[in-house]
Amino acid sequence: MTTRKGNIVLFVLNNAPLILFAAVFGGFATLSPKFLAVENLVNILIQSASIGIVATGMTFVLLTAGIDLSVGSIMFLSAAAAGKLIAGGQPISLAFAVAIAIGVGYGAINAFFITRLKILPFIVTLSTQFAGRGLSLLITQTRAMNLPRLVEVGSSKILGMPAPVWLFGAVVVFAHVVLMKTAFGRHIYAIGNDAEGAKKAGINTTRVVFLVYVVSGLCAAMGGLVYLSRLGLVSPKLGLQREFAAIAAAVLGGTSLFGGRGKVLPGTFLGAALIQTVESGLVFIKASEYVYPLVTSFVIFFAVFVDSLRHVKLQQLKRRRIRVAATG
Amino acid sequence: MLPKNHGNATDLTSSVPVRSRAVWRRLLFSEHFVLYLSVLYFLAVWPFAPRLASPRNLLDIFSNMLPLLSVAIGQTFVLVTAGIDLSVTSIIALSSVFGASVMTSDGGLLSGSILAVPAGIAVMLATGVAIGLLNGTAIARLRMPPFMVTLTTMMFFSGFAVWLTGSQKISGLPRAFVGLGVGSVGFIPYPFLIAAVLATAAHVTLSQTVVGRWIYAIGHNARAARVSGVRVNRTVVFAYAASGFCAAVASVLYTARLETGDPVLGQRILLDIIAAVVIGGTSLFGGKGKVLWTVFGVLFITLIDNSLIMLEFSHFTIMIVKGAVILFAALMDALRNRLLAAQ
Amino acid sequence: MSDTILECRNVTKSFFGVPVLRNVSLTLKAGRVLGIVGENGAGKSTLMNILGGVLRADSGSIRLGGRNHAPQNPAEAFRDGIAFIHQELNLFTNLSVAENMFIAAFPKTRIVRLPLIRRREIREKTRALLASVDLHVSAESLVEDLSPGERQMVEIAKALGAEARIIILDEPTTSLSSRETQRLFSILQRLRGQGISMIYISHNLGDVLRLCDDILILRDGRVVGEGPKEEFTLERMISLMVGRSMDQLYPSRSARPSGEIVLEVKSLSEPGILENIAFQLYKGEILGISGLMGSGRTELARILFGLDAFERGEILLNGEPLKRCSPHKRIHRGMAFLTEDRRVEGLLMNASVEDNIALVSLPSFARALPGLVNRPEMLRAAGRAAKAVRLQCSSLSRQTAKTLSGGNQQKVVLAKWLLEKPSVFVLDEPTRGIDVGAKFEVYRIMDELAAEGAGILFISSEIEELMGMCDRILVMAYGEIRGCMARTQFDKEKIFRDALMENLLP
């Protein structure tokens, strides 16, 4: 009897992100039935694409028990470089390629300091965050850049779906396959579980951790480009504090900050969508702009709280097994 | 064997490199390393920016240091427990807004009353402690990860401060309050006095009291600490409350100096704070850290900021250099630890 | 008769000029089990770490199957056919059993240039390997869902999968129930029959005699005895290990319990964990609690000490009921607790020895106002406590707990409680993983504490030490007390029977 009740509680806690997502969705739908219109749903997807892609890269890093605080600056730097090239008359494809290369290079610099010089990821990416933002401001001369031409790219459609949504989907699916089905992916989980043990087991941990930060840099650059092509604007605040949003999206989706636990699909995808749904919903019900951070942060807090509750509950259930065998 | 009368000469020549190496070693492994690094940096930059050493600028460095030092001291408490407090900037902002709306002559709650200033300061400090208690309770009792708890409270209370004021600054603060930022007893400025008292109190608490030793024990191993009778939950809550209190003190100093209640006050210094504490030598993994180290770390960061402005670098160059310098300091620290381990 | 598979000649190793291994030679033959015993610090783990590629020898030669063996890292040793199963298992708890088996070299297939793991292949192979060690769990189940015994079997299956010729087992039974130990031994014996050689390291000399064919004894980095097991008795092994003859394994008890009750437990229950526990502990008594892993003995200890909650019943400490679940209050009222896992819950590994010893009694050294700790006095007291437990360490203030041997670590844990002069000690496996000499010292400390009037609850899975030290023994199974006997009635078989009550269940 008690076990059945326990099971229900556990089911709810285990699927908290999904249930929370449904609740938020349902809440806004009742407040404004038009919220469920296909057009609006697609809109939410488009808007969550940028941060969702960045969060996917962040998930790789968090899985190794690392952190990447520089993603906001990578978004800014790659978007600024692309914007500068396009404004200078270069073809969009070249600009995008350069931006991607910048993301990869940036990630490789982080990775070099972390794996070769053995400095804490927190400190390394904090420093490169400063440096990257400074560099981007230098490139843009702290002025905003308008690139209306890019919005066409951002809003172009393939098979009826906007390009950013396709890219978002492709990144998430590809990342999921890499994490779940390749040796590289499984090694990431192993390192997050026990880095020392992974080395002993013959995993080239230096290489894996290196690549993880490169992946994060790559994803951040893509996220920056998606953002750029949606708004057609490089402002000095681009990417500011987006590292926190990316971490929040990953954690909302069930990724642990201590490594070894978490998934991109549905986890991080859902997390990013949830954050965006809250914001879009608030726009939809015409809430004051000042209220956004209040509601968003409350939803994240609540989700983290539920996750902690789940841990405590699981521990309890694990403990209560001694007499089950005797009576059952 | 050399004849005795040559002994002295050979001793001298051979001991010079040995002695200088010993000196280097002592410098490198000293706990005042960051202080030496700051001095070295100062001397290196001085020729390029002579104004750096002007009395006026030195005073500037010190007065810029003080509010940052206050927050950083609180952060030290939290880092030693193996936690982190990202909410300090929101505490600075919200305290500033709350305090100002109590005190302002422009329709403040206690505008004009003689109680305005003490009540305003009390409200500011209480705000810090309250948010700290909230963080601590969520972390200790509800077992939520510190990073996420303080990240969300940071977002929430920053947003709250902005929402409350509609993004407007609150001016018209009473002269007595503003005096806290600029006044002095004799030739010792008030902010210096406040920061010195806070630092001393924090140092004594952390190194000499039961709760201070408990904070270290929790940082080393919270489970073992609990088994040894450490009141883990209370101590963790205390650490976050202390961090909130220190952030509120910083808010008092900033608000008095700027003469306005500002809803985005301190928003940009979050990473400076953590960088300063960590450069000082406090570990992000807990169990290791000192208030004195934090003083050096804050001095270092402030010095860099100030010197780059003196060198007339642009805003963005400053950011680039600052990033590089933080990385360099971390690199030195990693190198030091590796040498220490090899010994 | 059988071929030599591994041969070490004059292996020497020093750390910072201190020799740890001096000219150690050993021979391992195919299909035999070599037991290596010795006190902590005798050099067993260093030797194994050299074989397993964790460390490199300073001099000497190692030949594996006729070829020179000098692995540069554990992975290389593993490829050469040496599987090292550590005391702390090297499994990734967040991965599946099958993934753990192939973590170093996943079989891959390329699909659109993406190297995917051949899931079905590793599943099939894992299933076969698990069957060969009689482990009936799914290849897809996560390691974190397995019991310690099952994880041990997974490690062995993994070694088999890598076609290891030599399996090194370091204290494999410390976290196993006696039934799991039985199963482990029968599997190991079967593997021996298949020609696999093993090196077995344990402090449990009885197990070593039971399982091994040959025995090698190390002391201070030297081989002090070797030969087929028939040449050894328990007594001879111990005297070789310790370097002197130990006339007894347990100190004789110096005082008898008084009639005064210090701890009384009345119908203590917690659903799913404990049912109706009741007993009394007298002043000066050592009361043993025997039971299998998972019988609820550790859970009982944790509830008594206030680490976990209970639903019904009463705990009376010196006649007063204990209500709230708070170790801090329990300590204040005179209870001490030594946890079974000193790494995780016993010590601050990176803190100094004196900080560890002083931790429990910090509040007693604080002046009432302004609450500052009287450090000189505290350090003097810590020094006294260290002396009382005969702690061996070079510096109380500079040495960290991590650098001490297991036995000395346990002494630190004991020392920190002494300063508070508790009336009740709850000791959960106080001699786990420490060597014979240190065990004797722990027993002696227990006897001294009891003689001074403390009541001691002594939880252990080694029935011999309970019979050697206790005034009474309680037997636990399935969260209940199934038997109680006084010293005169001690009977190993009856304890076993009571502990294995499951046989009587329908």
mmCIF file of N, CA, C and O in Angstrom, chain C residues 313-362:
data_model
loop_
_atom_site.group_PDB
_atom_site.id
_atom_site.type_symbol
_atom_site.label_atom_id
_atom_site.label_comp_id
_atom_site.label_asym_id
_atom_site.label_seq_id
_atom_site.Cartn_x
_atom_site.Cartn_y
_atom_site.Cartn_z
ATOM 1 N N GLY C 313 9.047 3.533 19.208
ATOM 2 C CA GLY C 313 9.962 2.991 20.190
ATOM 3 C C GLY C 313 10.693 4.075 20.955
ATOM 4 O O GLY C 313 10.396 5.265 20.808
ATOM 5 N N GLU C 314 11.636 3.643 21.771
ATOM 6 C CA GLU C 314 12.316 4.563 22.657
ATOM 7 C C GLU C 314 13.803 4.227 22.733
ATOM 8 O O GLU C 314 14.173 3.049 22.746
ATOM 9 N N ILE C 315 14.610 5.247 22.807
ATOM 10 C CA ILE C 315 16.032 5.059 23.083
ATOM 11 C C ILE C 315 16.346 5.858 24.340
ATOM 12 O O ILE C 315 16.107 7.067 24.381
ATOM 13 N N LEU C 316 16.831 5.157 25.377
ATOM 14 C CA LEU C 316 17.158 5.846 26.624
ATOM 15 C C LEU C 316 18.665 5.828 26.819
ATOM 16 O O LEU C 316 19.280 4.770 26.875
ATOM 17 N N LEU C 317 19.244 7.030 26.903
ATOM 18 C CA LEU C 317 20.679 7.132 27.130
ATOM 19 C C LEU C 317 20.867 7.629 28.553
ATOM 20 O O LEU C 317 20.400 8.713 28.905
ATOM 21 N N ASN C 318 21.508 6.840 29.371
ATOM 22 C CA ASN C 318 21.651 7.154 30.795
ATOM 23 C C ASN C 318 20.303 7.495 31.419
ATOM 24 O O ASN C 318 20.180 8.423 32.211
ATOM 25 N N GLY C 319 19.288 6.750 31.028
ATOM 26 C CA GLY C 319 17.967 6.904 31.635
ATOM 27 C C GLY C 319 17.093 7.969 31.006
ATOM 28 O O GLY C 319 15.908 8.055 31.297
ATOM 29 N N GLU C 320 17.667 8.809 30.118
ATOM 30 C CA GLU C 320 16.842 9.866 29.530
ATOM 31 C C GLU C 320 16.522 9.555 28.071
ATOM 32 O O GLU C 320 17.402 9.113 27.326
ATOM 33 N N PRO C 321 15.278 9.769 27.669
ATOM 34 C CA PRO C 321 14.903 9.435 26.292
ATOM 35 C C PRO C 321 15.556 10.380 25.277
ATOM 36 O O PRO C 321 15.713 11.564 25.531
ATOM 37 N N LEU C 322 15.934 9.836 24.135
ATOM 38 C CA LEU C 322 16.472 10.638 23.037
ATOM 39 C C LEU C 322 15.375 10.811 22.009
ATOM 40 O O LEU C 322 14.823 9.841 21.525
ATOM 41 N N LYS C 323 15.067 12.036 21.684
ATOM 42 C CA LYS C 323 13.949 12.265 20.775
ATOM 43 C C LYS C 323 14.432 12.647 19.391
ATOM 44 O O LYS C 323 14.403 11.868 18.457
ATOM 45 N N ARG C 324 14.897 13.896 19.281
ATOM 46 C CA ARG C 324 15.183 14.406 17.945
ATOM 47 C C ARG C 324 16.393 13.730 17.318
ATOM 48 O O ARG C 324 17.295 13.274 18.003
ATOM 49 N N CYS C 325 16.334 13.699 16.017
ATOM 50 C CA CYS C 325 17.367 13.026 15.261
ATOM 51 C C CYS C 325 18.499 14.025 15.055
ATOM 52 O O CYS C 325 18.452 14.868 14.177
ATOM 53 N N SER C 326 19.487 14.016 15.960
ATOM 54 C CA SER C 326 20.562 14.989 15.853
ATOM 55 C C SER C 326 21.839 14.450 16.478
ATOM 56 O O SER C 326 21.925 14.296 17.682
ATOM 57 N N PRO C 327 22.827 14.130 15.670
ATOM 58 C CA PRO C 327 24.098 13.630 16.213
ATOM 59 C C PRO C 327 24.697 14.612 17.216
ATOM 60 O O PRO C 327 25.271 14.210 18.212
ATOM 61 N N HIS C 328 24.521 15.906 16.936
ATOM 62 C CA HIS C 328 25.083 16.919 17.813
ATOM 63 C C HIS C 328 24.569 16.727 19.248
ATOM 64 O O HIS C 328 25.326 16.743 20.205
ATOM 65 N N LYS C 329 23.233 16.534 19.379
ATOM 66 C CA LYS C 329 22.640 16.345 20.708
ATOM 67 C C LYS C 329 23.121 15.047 21.338
ATOM 68 O O LYS C 329 23.370 14.985 22.528
ATOM 69 N N ARG C 330 23.207 13.997 20.524
ATOM 70 C CA ARG C 330 23.641 12.695 21.056
ATOM 71 C C ARG C 330 25.037 12.803 21.661
ATOM 72 O O ARG C 330 25.311 12.280 22.729
ATOM 73 N N ILE C 331 25.911 13.500 20.948
ATOM 74 C CA ILE C 331 27.283 13.647 21.435
ATOM 75 C C ILE C 331 27.274 14.399 22.749
ATOM 76 O O ILE C 331 27.944 14.031 23.708
ATOM 77 N N HIS C 332 26.471 15.437 22.794
ATOM 78 C CA HIS C 332 26.353 16.241 23.990
ATOM 79 C C HIS C 332 25.918 15.383 25.183
ATOM 80 O O HIS C 332 26.342 15.595 26.305
ATOM 81 N N ARG C 333 25.063 14.393 24.880
ATOM 82 C CA ARG C 333 24.548 13.545 25.963
ATOM 83 C C ARG C 333 25.461 12.362 26.252
ATOM 84 O O ARG C 333 25.163 11.548 27.113
ATOM 85 N N GLY C 334 26.544 12.236 25.514
ATOM 86 C CA GLY C 334 27.519 11.213 25.868
ATOM 87 C C GLY C 334 27.571 10.003 24.959
ATOM 88 O O GLY C 334 27.907 8.910 25.394
ATOM 89 N N MET C 335 27.230 10.166 23.699
ATOM 90 C CA MET C 335 27.319 9.027 22.793
ATOM 91 C C MET C 335 28.420 9.274 21.765
ATOM 92 O O MET C 335 28.680 10.414 21.376
ATOM 93 N N ALA C 336 29.089 8.214 21.352
ATOM 94 C CA ALA C 336 30.109 8.314 20.313
ATOM 95 C C ALA C 336 29.806 7.290 19.238
ATOM 96 O O ALA C 336 29.213 6.251 19.513
ATOM 97 N N PHE C 337 30.213 7.599 18.007
ATOM 98 C CA PHE C 337 29.879 6.712 16.897
ATOM 99 C C PHE C 337 31.066 6.596 15.954
ATOM 100 O O PHE C 337 31.603 7.598 15.497
ATOM 101 N N LEU C 338 31.474 5.368 15.694
ATOM 102 C CA LEU C 338 32.539 5.143 14.733
ATOM 103 C C LEU C 338 31.909 4.477 13.521
ATOM 104 O O LEU C 338 31.344 3.401 13.607
ATOM 105 N N THR C 339 31.988 5.179 12.383
ATOM 106 C CA THR C 339 31.250 4.713 11.207
ATOM 107 C C THR C 339 32.012 3.614 10.465
ATOM 108 O O THR C 339 33.233 3.521 10.575
ATOM 109 N N GLU C 340 31.280 2.808 9.717
ATOM 110 C CA GLU C 340 31.926 1.707 9.006
ATOM 111 C C GLU C 340 32.762 2.210 7.835
ATOM 112 O O GLU C 340 33.637 1.516 7.365
ATOM 113 N N ASP C 341 32.464 3.422 7.352
ATOM 114 C CA ASP C 341 33.201 3.948 6.208
ATOM 115 C C ASP C 341 33.985 5.184 6.622
ATOM 116 O O ASP C 341 33.486 6.291 6.551
ATOM 117 N N ARG C 342 35.212 4.992 7.060
ATOM 118 C CA ARG C 342 35.929 6.129 7.639
ATOM 119 C C ARG C 342 36.336 7.141 6.581
ATOM 120 O O ARG C 342 36.498 8.311 6.864
ATOM 121 N N ARG C 343 36.475 6.691 5.336
ATOM 122 C CA ARG C 343 36.822 7.609 4.259
ATOM 123 C C ARG C 343 35.713 8.637 4.031
ATOM 124 O O ARG C 343 35.958 9.823 3.889
ATOM 125 N N VAL C 344 34.487 8.127 3.978
ATOM 126 C CA VAL C 344 33.370 8.994 3.613
ATOM 127 C C VAL C 344 32.794 9.729 4.823
ATOM 128 O O VAL C 344 32.401 10.884 4.726
ATOM 129 N N GLU C 345 32.752 9.058 5.965
ATOM 130 C CA GLU C 345 32.074 9.681 7.093
ATOM 131 C C GLU C 345 32.919 9.830 8.350
ATOM 132 O O GLU C 345 32.468 10.408 9.327
ATOM 133 N N GLY C 346 34.107 9.262 8.332
ATOM 134 C CA GLY C 346 34.891 9.273 9.556
ATOM 135 C C GLY C 346 35.881 10.418 9.646
ATOM 136 O O GLY C 346 36.082 10.986 10.711
ATOM 137 N N LEU C 347 36.475 10.762 8.522
ATOM 138 C CA LEU C 347 37.604 11.681 8.578
ATOM 139 C C LEU C 347 37.478 12.819 7.572
ATOM 140 O O LEU C 347 36.828 12.685 6.551
ATOM 141 N N LEU C 348 38.145 13.937 7.919
ATOM 142 C CA LEU C 348 38.355 14.994 6.932
ATOM 143 C C LEU C 348 39.715 14.679 6.334
ATOM 144 O O LEU C 348 40.753 15.004 6.909
ATOM 145 N N MET C 349 39.718 13.996 5.198
ATOM 146 C CA MET C 349 40.940 13.425 4.669
ATOM 147 C C MET C 349 42.027 14.461 4.409
ATOM 148 O O MET C 349 43.209 14.189 4.590
ATOM 149 N N ASN C 350 41.631 15.643 3.950
ATOM 150 C CA ASN C 350 42.635 16.646 3.592
ATOM 151 C C ASN C 350 42.943 17.616 4.725
ATOM 152 O O ASN C 350 43.683 18.570 4.549
ATOM 153 N N ALA C 351 42.335 17.383 5.880
ATOM 154 C CA ALA C 351 42.631 18.252 7.024
ATOM 155 C C ALA C 351 43.713 17.591 7.875
ATOM 156 O O ALA C 351 43.957 16.390 7.758
ATOM 157 N N SER C 352 44.339 18.380 8.727
ATOM 158 C CA SER C 352 45.439 17.845 9.530
ATOM 159 C C SER C 352 44.897 16.867 10.570
ATOM 160 O O SER C 352 43.715 16.860 10.893
ATOM 161 N N VAL C 353 45.791 16.037 11.087
ATOM 162 C CA VAL C 353 45.402 15.055 12.091
ATOM 163 C C VAL C 353 44.802 15.749 13.301
ATOM 164 O O VAL C 353 43.766 15.340 13.826
ATOM 165 N N GLU C 354 45.432 16.858 13.736
ATOM 166 C CA GLU C 354 44.913 17.496 14.945
ATOM 167 C C GLU C 354 43.545 18.141 14.717
ATOM 168 O O GLU C 354 42.694 18.119 15.602
ATOM 169 N N ASP C 355 43.322 18.678 13.537
ATOM 170 C CA ASP C 355 41.991 19.223 13.254
ATOM 171 C C ASP C 355 40.947 18.118 13.306
ATOM 172 O O ASP C 355 39.825 18.324 13.758
ATOM 173 N N ASN C 356 41.314 16.936 12.838
ATOM 174 C CA ASN C 356 40.401 15.800 12.896
ATOM 175 C C ASN C 356 40.112 15.402 14.342
ATOM 176 O O ASN C 356 38.971 15.182 14.711
ATOM 177 N N ILE C 357 41.166 15.314 15.135
ATOM 178 C CA ILE C 357 40.973 14.868 16.517
ATOM 179 C C ILE C 357 40.146 15.892 17.293
ATOM 180 O O ILE C 357 39.325 15.534 18.128
ATOM 181 N N ALA C 358 40.354 17.173 16.996
ATOM 182 C CA ALA C 358 39.697 18.214 17.787
ATOM 183 C C ALA C 358 38.258 18.476 17.366
ATOM 184 O O ALA C 358 37.509 19.122 18.086
ATOM 185 N N LEU C 359 37.865 17.959 16.213
ATOM 186 C CA LEU C 359 36.573 18.364 15.641
ATOM 187 C C LEU C 359 35.389 18.131 16.575
ATOM 188 O O LEU C 359 34.563 19.010 16.775
ATOM 189 N N VAL C 360 35.314 16.940 17.164
ATOM 190 C CA VAL C 360 34.146 16.616 17.988
ATOM 191 C C VAL C 360 34.050 17.526 19.200
ATOM 192 O O VAL C 360 32.978 17.979 19.577
ATOM 193 N N SER C 361 35.195 17.815 19.814
ATOM 194 C CA SER C 361 35.142 18.516 21.093
ATOM 195 C C SER C 361 35.368 20.016 20.968
ATOM 196 O O SER C 361 35.571 20.693 21.960
ATOM 197 N N LEU C 362 35.326 20.539 19.717
ATOM 198 C CA LEU C 362 35.507 21.986 19.527
ATOM 199 C C LEU C 362 34.685 22.831 20.496
ATOM 200 O O LEU C 362 35.235 23.703 21.159
#
